[in-house]
Amino acid sequence: MAVTAVAGVGARPTPRLRRLEDERWLAMALLFPTALLLGLFIAYPFIEGVLLSLTSQRVGIPGKWVGLDNFVKVWNDSIFRTSVWNTFWYTAVTTVFKLALGLWLALLLNRHFRGKAIVRAFILLPFIIPTVLSTFAWKWMFDPTFSVINWALFHMGIITQRINWLGDPDLAMTSIIVVNIWRGVPFFAISLLAGLQTISPELNEAAAIDGARPWKRFWYVTWPLLLPVTMVVMLFSVIQTFADFQLVYVMTGGGPANATHLFATYAYQIGIGTGLLSEGAAISLAMFPFLFLIVVVQLLYIRRVETR
């Protein structure tokens, strides 16, 4: 009696299916949509920006090839050099304070107390609120006429006259640093809290039984285990802070007298505000080598920490 083979059973897979069974082909197929999006929205604009920075193009005026002239012109610009210093200072100070305050909050939130879930959700509010909306609120708080901060300081007897927070170059830079710290602390706190949750309590209990005090337990047990997570969080924070735009643009617009310009805000002012597209692109690209070097150093340190 002849046996009829069931359709599809025992049949050889098609060449396309055989390729998908290969892990290399499957990986390429899965990564292709992401690679396509990165190419369209990151690689292509970056290449266009590089080509634009090497020309003399303005709004409505086709440019000619000028090579590195835009970069030379930008570097000889005193406002650009101020922007470079401001960006490094702004990034360094805010990162240090966000790390210190975020770690402190993470250690507090890692304890057991009533309403812990509500407090954790409340901590995220500064990070959840849209940047422009929260920055406008801070701008009103720093307003010399209607400032609630001036009102509080006056009634506490600390000041006798209004402080123009955003009108003084030093105070304006301090103000945007304070706002960036306020906004960035929740990201550090929640991320470091997640790292603390992965550390076994038995390690600290064993150290306590051995007579180690809380500070010693933190420095020799908790901190080494939390360091890899901390470095990753700092890496993302540095990248985001170094290229910050919205907060500074809304609060000061780079003023007063160009005293609070960062890379991003000055590039926007030159490229969009004055129509010098090529010079604006050159300013934007000038931040790339600095940021690339910072990221490489941090990644190398992260790898070193993880392989200990």
PDB file of C-alpha atoms in Angstrom:
ATOM      1  CA  MET A   1       0.000   0.000   0.000  1.00  0.00           C
ATOM      2  CA  ALA A   2       1.491   3.312  -1.029  1.00  0.00           C
ATOM      3  CA  VAL A   3       1.953   5.894   1.688  1.00  0.00           C
ATOM      4  CA  THR A   4       1.271   9.459   0.698  1.00  0.00           C
ATOM      5  CA  ALA A   5       3.644  11.975   2.288  1.00  0.00           C
ATOM      6  CA  VAL A   6       1.977  14.730   4.209  1.00  0.00           C
ATOM      7  CA  ALA A   7       2.538  18.065   2.491  1.00  0.00           C
ATOM      8  CA  GLY A   8       5.336  20.010   4.081  1.00  0.00           C
ATOM      9  CA  VAL A   9       6.594  17.136   6.253  1.00  0.00           C
ATOM     10  CA  GLY A  10      10.114  16.112   5.367  1.00  0.00           C
ATOM     11  CA  ALA A  11      10.346  18.791   2.696  1.00  0.00           C
ATOM     12  CA  ARG A  12      13.657  20.601   2.399  1.00  0.00           C
ATOM     13  CA  PRO A  13      13.627  24.244   3.550  1.00  0.00           C
ATOM     14  CA  THR A  14      13.881  26.919   0.912  1.00  0.00           C
ATOM     15  CA  PRO A  15      17.175  28.847   0.514  1.00  0.00           C
ATOM     16  CA  ARG A  16      15.597  31.859   2.266  1.00  0.00           C
ATOM     17  CA  LEU A  17      14.630  29.785   5.315  1.00  0.00           C
ATOM     18  CA  ARG A  18      18.071  28.178   5.382  1.00  0.00           C
ATOM     19  CA  ARG A  19      19.632  31.656   5.556  1.00  0.00           C
ATOM     20  CA  LEU A  20      17.414  32.606   8.508  1.00  0.00           C
ATOM     21  CA  GLU A  21      18.497  29.466  10.313  1.00  0.00           C
ATOM     22  CA  ASP A  22      22.053  30.797  10.138  1.00  0.00           C
ATOM     23  CA  GLU A  23      22.648  33.039  13.178  1.00  0.00           C
ATOM     24  CA  ARG A  24      24.681  35.536  11.174  1.00  0.00           C
ATOM     25  CA  TRP A  25      21.948  36.051   8.567  1.00  0.00           C
ATOM     26  CA  LEU A  26      19.268  36.184  11.282  1.00  0.00           C
ATOM     27  CA  ALA A  27      21.236  38.808  13.207  1.00  0.00           C
ATOM     28  CA  MET A  28      21.641  40.931  10.073  1.00  0.00           C
ATOM     29  CA  ALA A  29      17.916  40.661   9.303  1.00  0.00           C
ATOM     30  CA  LEU A  30      16.969  41.752  12.822  1.00  0.00           C
ATOM     31  CA  LEU A  31      19.466  44.610  12.894  1.00  0.00           C
ATOM     32  CA  PHE A  32      18.616  45.957   9.434  1.00  0.00           C
ATOM     33  CA  PRO A  33      15.570  48.106  10.494  1.00  0.00           C
ATOM     34  CA  THR A  34      17.573  49.699  13.312  1.00  0.00           C
ATOM     35  CA  ALA A  35      20.582  50.261  11.055  1.00  0.00           C
ATOM     36  CA  LEU A  36      18.306  51.851   8.455  1.00  0.00           C
ATOM     37  CA  LEU A  37      16.819  54.279  10.990  1.00  0.00           C
ATOM     38  CA  LEU A  38      20.259  55.172  12.377  1.00  0.00           C
ATOM     39  CA  GLY A  39      21.524  55.756   8.860  1.00  0.00           C
ATOM     40  CA  LEU A  40      18.607  58.002   7.887  1.00  0.00           C
ATOM     41  CA  PHE A  41      18.331  60.077  11.048  1.00  0.00           C
ATOM     42  CA  ILE A  42      21.883  60.093  12.434  1.00  0.00           C
ATOM     43  CA  ALA A  43      24.542  59.131   9.887  1.00  0.00           C
ATOM     44  CA  TYR A  44      23.040  61.055   6.939  1.00  0.00           C
ATOM     45  CA  PRO A  45      22.496  64.340   8.864  1.00  0.00           C
ATOM     46  CA  PHE A  46      25.986  64.019  10.351  1.00  0.00           C
ATOM     47  CA  ILE A  47      27.589  63.626   6.918  1.00  0.00           C
ATOM     48  CA  GLU A  48      25.519  66.512   5.569  1.00  0.00           C
ATOM     49  CA  GLY A  49      26.632  68.634   8.525  1.00  0.00           C
ATOM     50  CA  VAL A  50      30.282  67.851   7.814  1.00  0.00           C
ATOM     51  CA  LEU A  51      29.896  68.802   4.147  1.00  0.00           C
ATOM     52  CA  LEU A  52      27.988  71.947   5.108  1.00  0.00           C
ATOM     53  CA  SER A  53      30.723  73.062   7.506  1.00  0.00           C
ATOM     54  CA  LEU A  54      33.263  72.936   4.680  1.00  0.00           C
ATOM     55  CA  THR A  55      31.353  75.423   2.520  1.00  0.00           C
ATOM     56  CA  SER A  56      30.290  79.077   2.816  1.00  0.00           C
ATOM     57  CA  GLN A  57      26.561  78.432   2.545  1.00  0.00           C
ATOM     58  CA  ARG A  58      24.037  80.863   4.001  1.00  0.00           C
ATOM     59  CA  VAL A  59      20.266  80.838   4.097  1.00  0.00           C
ATOM     60  CA  GLY A  60      19.098  81.126   0.481  1.00  0.00           C
ATOM     61  CA  ILE A  61      22.660  81.450  -0.852  1.00  0.00           C
ATOM     62  CA  PRO A  62      24.495  78.386  -2.223  1.00  0.00           C
ATOM     63  CA  GLY A  63      27.939  78.034  -0.740  1.00  0.00           C
ATOM     64  CA  LYS A  64      31.379  77.435  -2.173  1.00  0.00           C
ATOM     65  CA  TRP A  65      34.003  75.044  -0.921  1.00  0.00           C
ATOM     66  CA  VAL A  66      36.136  76.784   1.712  1.00  0.00           C
ATOM     67  CA  GLY A  67      37.737  73.823   3.486  1.00  0.00           C
ATOM     68  CA  LEU A  68      38.560  74.429   7.140  1.00  0.00           C
ATOM     69  CA  ASP A  69      38.116  78.211   6.986  1.00  0.00           C
ATOM     70  CA  ASN A  70      34.919  78.065   9.048  1.00  0.00           C
ATOM     71  CA  PHE A  71      36.657  76.156  11.832  1.00  0.00           C
ATOM     72  CA  VAL A  72      39.541  78.653  11.858  1.00  0.00           C
ATOM     73  CA  LYS A  73      37.109  81.556  11.977  1.00  0.00           C
ATOM     74  CA  VAL A  74      35.121  79.933  14.769  1.00  0.00           C
ATOM     75  CA  TRP A  75      38.207  79.212  16.854  1.00  0.00           C
ATOM     76  CA  ASN A  76      39.277  82.863  16.605  1.00  0.00           C
ATOM     77  CA  ASP A  77      35.851  83.905  17.898  1.00  0.00           C
ATOM     78  CA  SER A  78      36.033  84.938  21.569  1.00  0.00           C
ATOM     79  CA  ILE A  79      32.374  84.048  22.115  1.00  0.00           C
ATOM     80  CA  PHE A  80      33.034  80.519  20.863  1.00  0.00           C
ATOM     81  CA  ARG A  81      35.939  80.108  23.301  1.00  0.00           C
ATOM     82  CA  THR A  82      33.654  81.298  26.080  1.00  0.00           C
ATOM     83  CA  SER A  83      31.100  78.719  24.965  1.00  0.00           C
ATOM     84  CA  VAL A  84      33.733  75.978  25.144  1.00  0.00           C
ATOM     85  CA  TRP A  85      34.671  76.939  28.701  1.00  0.00           C
ATOM     86  CA  ASN A  86      31.000  77.265  29.708  1.00  0.00           C
ATOM     87  CA  THR A  87      30.153  73.845  28.308  1.00  0.00           C
ATOM     88  CA  PHE A  88      32.959  72.081  30.185  1.00  0.00           C
ATOM     89  CA  TRP A  89      32.250  73.960  33.415  1.00  0.00           C
ATOM     90  CA  TYR A  90      28.516  73.417  33.117  1.00  0.00           C
ATOM     91  CA  THR A  91      28.936  69.690  32.450  1.00  0.00           C
ATOM     92  CA  ALA A  92      31.528  69.093  35.174  1.00  0.00           C
ATOM     93  CA  VAL A  93      29.736  70.946  37.987  1.00  0.00           C
ATOM     94  CA  THR A  94      26.285  69.561  37.250  1.00  0.00           C
ATOM     95  CA  THR A  95      27.572  65.992  36.901  1.00  0.00           C
ATOM     96  CA  VAL A  96      29.351  66.113  40.264  1.00  0.00           C
ATOM     97  CA  PHE A  97      26.321  67.507  42.101  1.00  0.00           C
ATOM     98  CA  LYS A  98      23.868  65.194  40.342  1.00  0.00           C
ATOM     99  CA  LEU A  99      25.997  62.201  41.278  1.00  0.00           C
ATOM    100  CA  ALA A 100      26.354  63.271  44.923  1.00  0.00           C
ATOM    101  CA  LEU A 101      22.687  64.162  45.434  1.00  0.00           C
ATOM    102  CA  GLY A 102      21.428  61.234  43.346  1.00  0.00           C
ATOM    103  CA  LEU A 103      23.520  58.758  45.318  1.00  0.00           C
ATOM    104  CA  TRP A 104      22.321  60.257  48.593  1.00  0.00           C
ATOM    105  CA  LEU A 105      18.680  59.984  47.491  1.00  0.00           C
ATOM    106  CA  ALA A 106      19.210  56.436  46.206  1.00  0.00           C
ATOM    107  CA  LEU A 107      20.611  55.346  49.570  1.00  0.00           C
ATOM    108  CA  LEU A 108      17.635  56.905  51.356  1.00  0.00           C
ATOM    109  CA  LEU A 109      15.087  55.367  48.976  1.00  0.00           C
ATOM    110  CA  ASN A 110      16.741  51.971  49.349  1.00  0.00           C
ATOM    111  CA  ARG A 111      15.634  51.846  52.981  1.00  0.00           C
ATOM    112  CA  HIS A 112      12.296  50.435  54.138  1.00  0.00           C
ATOM    113  CA  PHE A 113       9.712  53.024  55.217  1.00  0.00           C
ATOM    114  CA  ARG A 114       6.010  53.678  54.811  1.00  0.00           C
ATOM    115  CA  GLY A 115       4.951  55.196  51.502  1.00  0.00           C
ATOM    116  CA  LYS A 116       8.193  54.206  49.804  1.00  0.00           C
ATOM    117  CA  ALA A 117       6.526  53.590  46.428  1.00  0.00           C
ATOM    118  CA  ILE A 118       4.804  56.998  46.462  1.00  0.00           C
ATOM    119  CA  VAL A 119       8.045  58.793  47.354  1.00  0.00           C
ATOM    120  CA  ARG A 120       9.909  56.999  44.554  1.00  0.00           C
ATOM    121  CA  ALA A 121       7.257  58.038  42.038  1.00  0.00           C
ATOM    122  CA  PHE A 122       7.296  61.623  43.346  1.00  0.00           C
ATOM    123  CA  ILE A 123      11.082  61.832  42.950  1.00  0.00           C
ATOM    124  CA  LEU A 124      10.684  61.264  39.201  1.00  0.00           C
ATOM    125  CA  LEU A 125       8.488  64.349  38.668  1.00  0.00           C
ATOM    126  CA  PRO A 126      11.308  66.779  37.716  1.00  0.00           C
ATOM    127  CA  PHE A 127      12.528  64.300  35.117  1.00  0.00           C
ATOM    128  CA  ILE A 128       9.044  63.547  33.746  1.00  0.00           C
ATOM    129  CA  ILE A 129       7.852  67.153  33.305  1.00  0.00           C
ATOM    130  CA  PRO A 130       8.704  68.516  29.824  1.00  0.00           C
ATOM    131  CA  THR A 131      11.950  70.474  29.919  1.00  0.00           C
ATOM    132  CA  VAL A 132      10.545  73.642  28.379  1.00  0.00           C
ATOM    133  CA  LEU A 133       7.583  73.735  30.773  1.00  0.00           C
ATOM    134  CA  SER A 134       9.665  73.258  33.919  1.00  0.00           C
ATOM    135  CA  THR A 135      12.305  75.696  32.677  1.00  0.00           C
ATOM    136  CA  PHE A 136       9.685  78.417  32.154  1.00  0.00           C
ATOM    137  CA  ALA A 137       8.613  77.899  35.768  1.00  0.00           C
ATOM    138  CA  TRP A 138      12.213  78.325  36.925  1.00  0.00           C
ATOM    139  CA  LYS A 139      12.615  81.392  34.721  1.00  0.00           C
ATOM    140  CA  TRP A 140       9.663  82.962  36.488  1.00  0.00           C
ATOM    141  CA  MET A 141      11.168  82.015  39.870  1.00  0.00           C
ATOM    142  CA  PHE A 142      14.401  83.800  38.904  1.00  0.00           C
ATOM    143  CA  ASP A 143      12.618  86.867  37.537  1.00  0.00           C
ATOM    144  CA  PRO A 144      13.993  90.005  39.280  1.00  0.00           C
ATOM    145  CA  THR A 145      10.539  91.569  39.700  1.00  0.00           C
ATOM    146  CA  PHE A 146       8.258  88.614  40.464  1.00  0.00           C
ATOM    147  CA  SER A 147      10.878  86.165  41.794  1.00  0.00           C
ATOM    148  CA  VAL A 148       9.578  83.970  44.613  1.00  0.00           C
ATOM    149  CA  ILE A 149      13.224  83.320  45.517  1.00  0.00           C
ATOM    150  CA  ASN A 150      13.886  87.039  46.026  1.00  0.00           C
ATOM    151  CA  TRP A 151      10.662  87.326  48.012  1.00  0.00           C
ATOM    152  CA  ALA A 152      11.674  84.469  50.334  1.00  0.00           C
ATOM    153  CA  LEU A 153      15.225  85.766  50.795  1.00  0.00           C
ATOM    154  CA  PHE A 154      13.931  89.290  51.487  1.00  0.00           C
ATOM    155  CA  HIS A 155      11.460  88.132  54.153  1.00  0.00           C
ATOM    156  CA  MET A 156      14.163  86.023  55.805  1.00  0.00           C
ATOM    157  CA  GLY A 157      16.340  89.121  56.030  1.00  0.00           C
ATOM    158  CA  ILE A 158      19.097  87.697  53.822  1.00  0.00           C
ATOM    159  CA  ILE A 159      18.843  90.370  51.092  1.00  0.00           C
ATOM    160  CA  THR A 160      17.709  93.997  51.110  1.00  0.00           C
ATOM    161  CA  GLN A 161      17.287  94.544  47.366  1.00  0.00           C
ATOM    162  CA  ARG A 162      16.271  92.534  44.339  1.00  0.00           C
ATOM    163  CA  ILE A 163      18.765  90.156  42.757  1.00  0.00           C
ATOM    164  CA  ASN A 164      18.800  90.046  38.972  1.00  0.00           C
ATOM    165  CA  TRP A 165      19.548  86.323  38.720  1.00  0.00           C
ATOM    166  CA  LEU A 166      19.450  86.066  34.933  1.00  0.00           C
ATOM    167  CA  GLY A 167      20.865  89.534  34.243  1.00  0.00           C
ATOM    168  CA  ASP A 168      24.244  89.012  35.872  1.00  0.00           C
ATOM    169  CA  PRO A 169      26.680  86.749  33.931  1.00  0.00           C
ATOM    170  CA  ASP A 170      27.909  84.804  36.975  1.00  0.00           C
ATOM    171  CA  LEU A 171      24.484  84.454  38.579  1.00  0.00           C
ATOM    172  CA  ALA A 172      22.934  83.454  35.235  1.00  0.00           C
ATOM    173  CA  MET A 173      25.410  80.576  34.834  1.00  0.00           C
ATOM    174  CA  THR A 174      24.801  79.526  38.439  1.00  0.00           C
ATOM    175  CA  SER A 175      21.059  79.625  37.839  1.00  0.00           C
ATOM    176  CA  ILE A 176      21.104  77.313  34.825  1.00  0.00           C
ATOM    177  CA  ILE A 177      23.447  74.958  36.687  1.00  0.00           C
ATOM    178  CA  VAL A 178      20.968  74.796  39.591  1.00  0.00           C
ATOM    179  CA  VAL A 179      18.078  74.026  37.234  1.00  0.00           C
ATOM    180  CA  ASN A 180      20.044  71.313  35.425  1.00  0.00           C
ATOM    181  CA  ILE A 181      20.948  69.699  38.753  1.00  0.00           C
ATOM    182  CA  TRP A 182      17.307  69.814  39.864  1.00  0.00           C
ATOM    183  CA  ARG A 183      16.225  68.141  36.650  1.00  0.00           C
ATOM    184  CA  GLY A 184      18.990  65.529  36.508  1.00  0.00           C
ATOM    185  CA  VAL A 185      19.068  64.296  40.110  1.00  0.00           C
ATOM    186  CA  PRO A 186      15.999  62.004  39.698  1.00  0.00           C
ATOM    187  CA  PHE A 187      17.668  60.166  36.794  1.00  0.00           C
ATOM    188  CA  PHE A 188      20.740  59.488  38.933  1.00  0.00           C
ATOM    189  CA  ALA A 189      18.664  58.568  41.981  1.00  0.00           C
ATOM    190  CA  ILE A 190      16.417  56.031  40.263  1.00  0.00           C
ATOM    191  CA  SER A 191      19.244  54.515  38.206  1.00  0.00           C
ATOM    192  CA  LEU A 192      21.533  54.138  41.222  1.00  0.00           C
ATOM    193  CA  LEU A 193      18.611  52.798  43.252  1.00  0.00           C
ATOM    194  CA  ALA A 194      18.186  50.082  40.641  1.00  0.00           C
ATOM    195  CA  GLY A 195      21.883  49.281  41.035  1.00  0.00           C
ATOM    196  CA  LEU A 196      21.543  49.125  44.829  1.00  0.00           C
ATOM    197  CA  GLN A 197      18.671  46.681  44.467  1.00  0.00           C
ATOM    198  CA  THR A 198      21.021  44.186  42.792  1.00  0.00           C
ATOM    199  CA  ILE A 199      23.460  44.187  45.726  1.00  0.00           C
ATOM    200  CA  SER A 200      22.767  41.369  48.170  1.00  0.00           C
ATOM    201  CA  PRO A 201      21.945  42.649  51.701  1.00  0.00           C
ATOM    202  CA  GLU A 202      23.852  39.669  53.085  1.00  0.00           C
ATOM    203  CA  LEU A 203      27.149  41.320  52.094  1.00  0.00           C
ATOM    204  CA  ASN A 204      26.456  44.373  54.243  1.00  0.00           C
ATOM    205  CA  GLU A 205      25.138  42.194  57.050  1.00  0.00           C
ATOM    206  CA  ALA A 206      28.326  40.131  57.017  1.00  0.00           C
ATOM    207  CA  ALA A 207      30.430  43.313  57.109  1.00  0.00           C
ATOM    208  CA  ALA A 208      28.346  44.652  60.011  1.00  0.00           C
ATOM    209  CA  ILE A 209      28.858  41.410  61.944  1.00  0.00           C
ATOM    210  CA  ASP A 210      32.604  41.818  61.382  1.00  0.00           C
ATOM    211  CA  GLY A 211      32.375  45.224  63.062  1.00  0.00           C
ATOM    212  CA  ALA A 212      32.453  47.517  59.997  1.00  0.00           C
ATOM    213  CA  ARG A 213      30.766  50.886  60.508  1.00  0.00           C
ATOM    214  CA  PRO A 214      28.183  52.222  58.015  1.00  0.00           C
ATOM    215  CA  TRP A 215      30.717  54.404  56.168  1.00  0.00           C
ATOM    216  CA  LYS A 216      33.187  51.509  55.891  1.00  0.00           C
ATOM    217  CA  ARG A 217      30.415  49.203  54.646  1.00  0.00           C
ATOM    218  CA  PHE A 218      29.465  51.713  51.982  1.00  0.00           C
ATOM    219  CA  TRP A 219      33.036  52.450  50.851  1.00  0.00           C
ATOM    220  CA  TYR A 220      34.353  48.876  50.762  1.00  0.00           C
ATOM    221  CA  VAL A 221      31.197  46.860  49.970  1.00  0.00           C
ATOM    222  CA  THR A 222      28.453  48.954  48.354  1.00  0.00           C
ATOM    223  CA  TRP A 223      30.484  51.451  46.302  1.00  0.00           C
ATOM    224  CA  PRO A 224      32.707  48.929  44.437  1.00  0.00           C
ATOM    225  CA  LEU A 225      29.624  46.916  43.429  1.00  0.00           C
ATOM    226  CA  LEU A 226      27.741  50.058  42.436  1.00  0.00           C
ATOM    227  CA  LEU A 227      30.613  51.619  40.475  1.00  0.00           C
ATOM    228  CA  PRO A 228      29.870  49.981  37.070  1.00  0.00           C
ATOM    229  CA  VAL A 229      26.269  51.222  37.164  1.00  0.00           C
ATOM    230  CA  THR A 230      27.443  54.648  38.305  1.00  0.00           C
ATOM    231  CA  MET A 231      29.864  54.978  35.393  1.00  0.00           C
ATOM    232  CA  VAL A 232      27.177  54.080  32.849  1.00  0.00           C
ATOM    233  CA  VAL A 233      24.763  56.614  34.376  1.00  0.00           C
ATOM    234  CA  MET A 234      27.470  59.283  34.330  1.00  0.00           C
ATOM    235  CA  LEU A 235      28.233  58.496  30.690  1.00  0.00           C
ATOM    236  CA  PHE A 236      24.637  59.124  29.627  1.00  0.00           C
ATOM    237  CA  SER A 237      24.438  62.232  31.801  1.00  0.00           C
ATOM    238  CA  VAL A 238      27.644  63.729  30.375  1.00  0.00           C
ATOM    239  CA  ILE A 239      26.469  63.167  26.798  1.00  0.00           C
ATOM    240  CA  GLN A 240      23.083  64.740  27.504  1.00  0.00           C
ATOM    241  CA  THR A 241      24.478  67.679  29.499  1.00  0.00           C
ATOM    242  CA  PHE A 242      27.314  68.428  27.090  1.00  0.00           C
ATOM    243  CA  ALA A 243      24.825  68.857  24.256  1.00  0.00           C
ATOM    244  CA  ASP A 244      22.160  70.617  26.338  1.00  0.00           C
ATOM    245  CA  PHE A 245      20.086  73.192  24.480  1.00  0.00           C
ATOM    246  CA  GLN A 246      16.494  73.571  25.676  1.00  0.00           C
ATOM    247  CA  LEU A 247      17.196  74.549  29.263  1.00  0.00           C
ATOM    248  CA  VAL A 248      19.761  77.240  28.463  1.00  0.00           C
ATOM    249  CA  TYR A 249      17.898  78.581  25.440  1.00  0.00           C
ATOM    250  CA  VAL A 250      14.642  79.040  27.377  1.00  0.00           C
ATOM    251  CA  MET A 251      16.223  80.562  30.495  1.00  0.00           C
ATOM    252  CA  THR A 252      18.848  82.918  29.086  1.00  0.00           C
ATOM    253  CA  GLY A 253      19.101  82.412  25.323  1.00  0.00           C
ATOM    254  CA  GLY A 254      22.863  82.461  25.820  1.00  0.00           C
ATOM    255  CA  GLY A 255      22.835  85.838  27.572  1.00  0.00           C
ATOM    256  CA  PRO A 256      23.405  88.153  29.211  1.00  0.00           C
ATOM    257  CA  ALA A 257      25.986  89.407  26.717  1.00  0.00           C
ATOM    258  CA  ASN A 258      26.642  85.843  25.456  1.00  0.00           C
ATOM    259  CA  ALA A 259      27.871  84.828  28.933  1.00  0.00           C
ATOM    260  CA  THR A 260      25.925  81.548  29.183  1.00  0.00           C
ATOM    261  CA  HIS A 261      26.287  80.192  25.655  1.00  0.00           C
ATOM    262  CA  LEU A 262      27.030  76.485  25.273  1.00  0.00           C
ATOM    263  CA  PHE A 263      28.029  74.674  22.080  1.00  0.00           C
ATOM    264  CA  ALA A 264      24.419  73.986  21.121  1.00  0.00           C
ATOM    265  CA  THR A 265      22.966  77.416  21.872  1.00  0.00           C
ATOM    266  CA  TYR A 266      25.766  79.313  20.123  1.00  0.00           C
ATOM    267  CA  ALA A 267      25.556  77.027  17.091  1.00  0.00           C
ATOM    268  CA  TYR A 268      21.795  77.716  16.933  1.00  0.00           C
ATOM    269  CA  GLN A 269      22.297  81.473  17.237  1.00  0.00           C
ATOM    270  CA  ILE A 270      24.895  81.579  14.457  1.00  0.00           C
ATOM    271  CA  GLY A 271      23.348  78.986  12.150  1.00  0.00           C
ATOM    272  CA  ILE A 272      19.650  79.821  12.508  1.00  0.00           C
ATOM    273  CA  GLY A 273      19.574  83.250  14.134  1.00  0.00           C
ATOM    274  CA  THR A 274      21.985  84.915  11.703  1.00  0.00           C
ATOM    275  CA  GLY A 275      21.586  82.532   8.764  1.00  0.00           C
ATOM    276  CA  LEU A 276      25.268  81.516   8.652  1.00  0.00           C
ATOM    277  CA  LEU A 277      24.520  77.835   8.196  1.00  0.00           C
ATOM    278  CA  SER A 278      28.093  76.734   7.512  1.00  0.00           C
ATOM    279  CA  GLU A 279      29.517  78.472  10.583  1.00  0.00           C
ATOM    280  CA  GLY A 280      26.723  77.066  12.712  1.00  0.00           C
ATOM    281  CA  ALA A 281      27.509  73.587  11.445  1.00  0.00           C
ATOM    282  CA  ALA A 282      31.197  74.133  12.213  1.00  0.00           C
ATOM    283  CA  ILE A 283      30.383  75.122  15.798  1.00  0.00           C
ATOM    284  CA  SER A 284      28.205  72.031  16.206  1.00  0.00           C
ATOM    285  CA  LEU A 285      30.922  69.760  14.851  1.00  0.00           C
ATOM    286  CA  ALA A 286      33.543  71.394  17.058  1.00  0.00           C
ATOM    287  CA  MET A 287      31.882  69.745  20.033  1.00  0.00           C
ATOM    288  CA  PHE A 288      32.243  66.269  18.485  1.00  0.00           C
ATOM    289  CA  PRO A 289      35.993  65.705  19.164  1.00  0.00           C
ATOM    290  CA  PHE A 290      35.631  66.797  22.812  1.00  0.00           C
ATOM    291  CA  LEU A 291      32.559  64.652  23.376  1.00  0.00           C
ATOM    292  CA  PHE A 292      34.098  61.701  21.543  1.00  0.00           C
ATOM    293  CA  LEU A 293      37.210  61.874  23.730  1.00  0.00           C
ATOM    294  CA  ILE A 294      35.144  62.065  26.920  1.00  0.00           C
ATOM    295  CA  VAL A 295      33.009  59.091  25.889  1.00  0.00           C
ATOM    296  CA  VAL A 296      36.044  56.981  24.917  1.00  0.00           C
ATOM    297  CA  VAL A 297      37.776  57.680  28.237  1.00  0.00           C
ATOM    298  CA  GLN A 298      34.644  56.799  30.189  1.00  0.00           C
ATOM    299  CA  LEU A 299      34.045  53.609  28.199  1.00  0.00           C
ATOM    300  CA  LEU A 300      37.624  52.489  28.771  1.00  0.00           C
ATOM    301  CA  TYR A 301      37.247  53.149  32.482  1.00  0.00           C
ATOM    302  CA  ILE A 302      33.935  51.264  32.562  1.00  0.00           C
ATOM    303  CA  ARG A 303      35.567  48.263  30.879  1.00  0.00           C
ATOM    304  CA  ARG A 304      38.431  48.431  33.359  1.00  0.00           C
ATOM    305  CA  VAL A 305      36.012  48.506  36.300  1.00  0.00           C
ATOM    306  CA  GLU A 306      33.929  45.599  34.974  1.00  0.00           C
ATOM    307  CA  THR A 307      37.001  43.381  34.419  1.00  0.00           C
ATOM    308  CA  ARG A 308      38.349  43.804  37.946  1.00  0.00           C
TER     309      ARG A 308
END
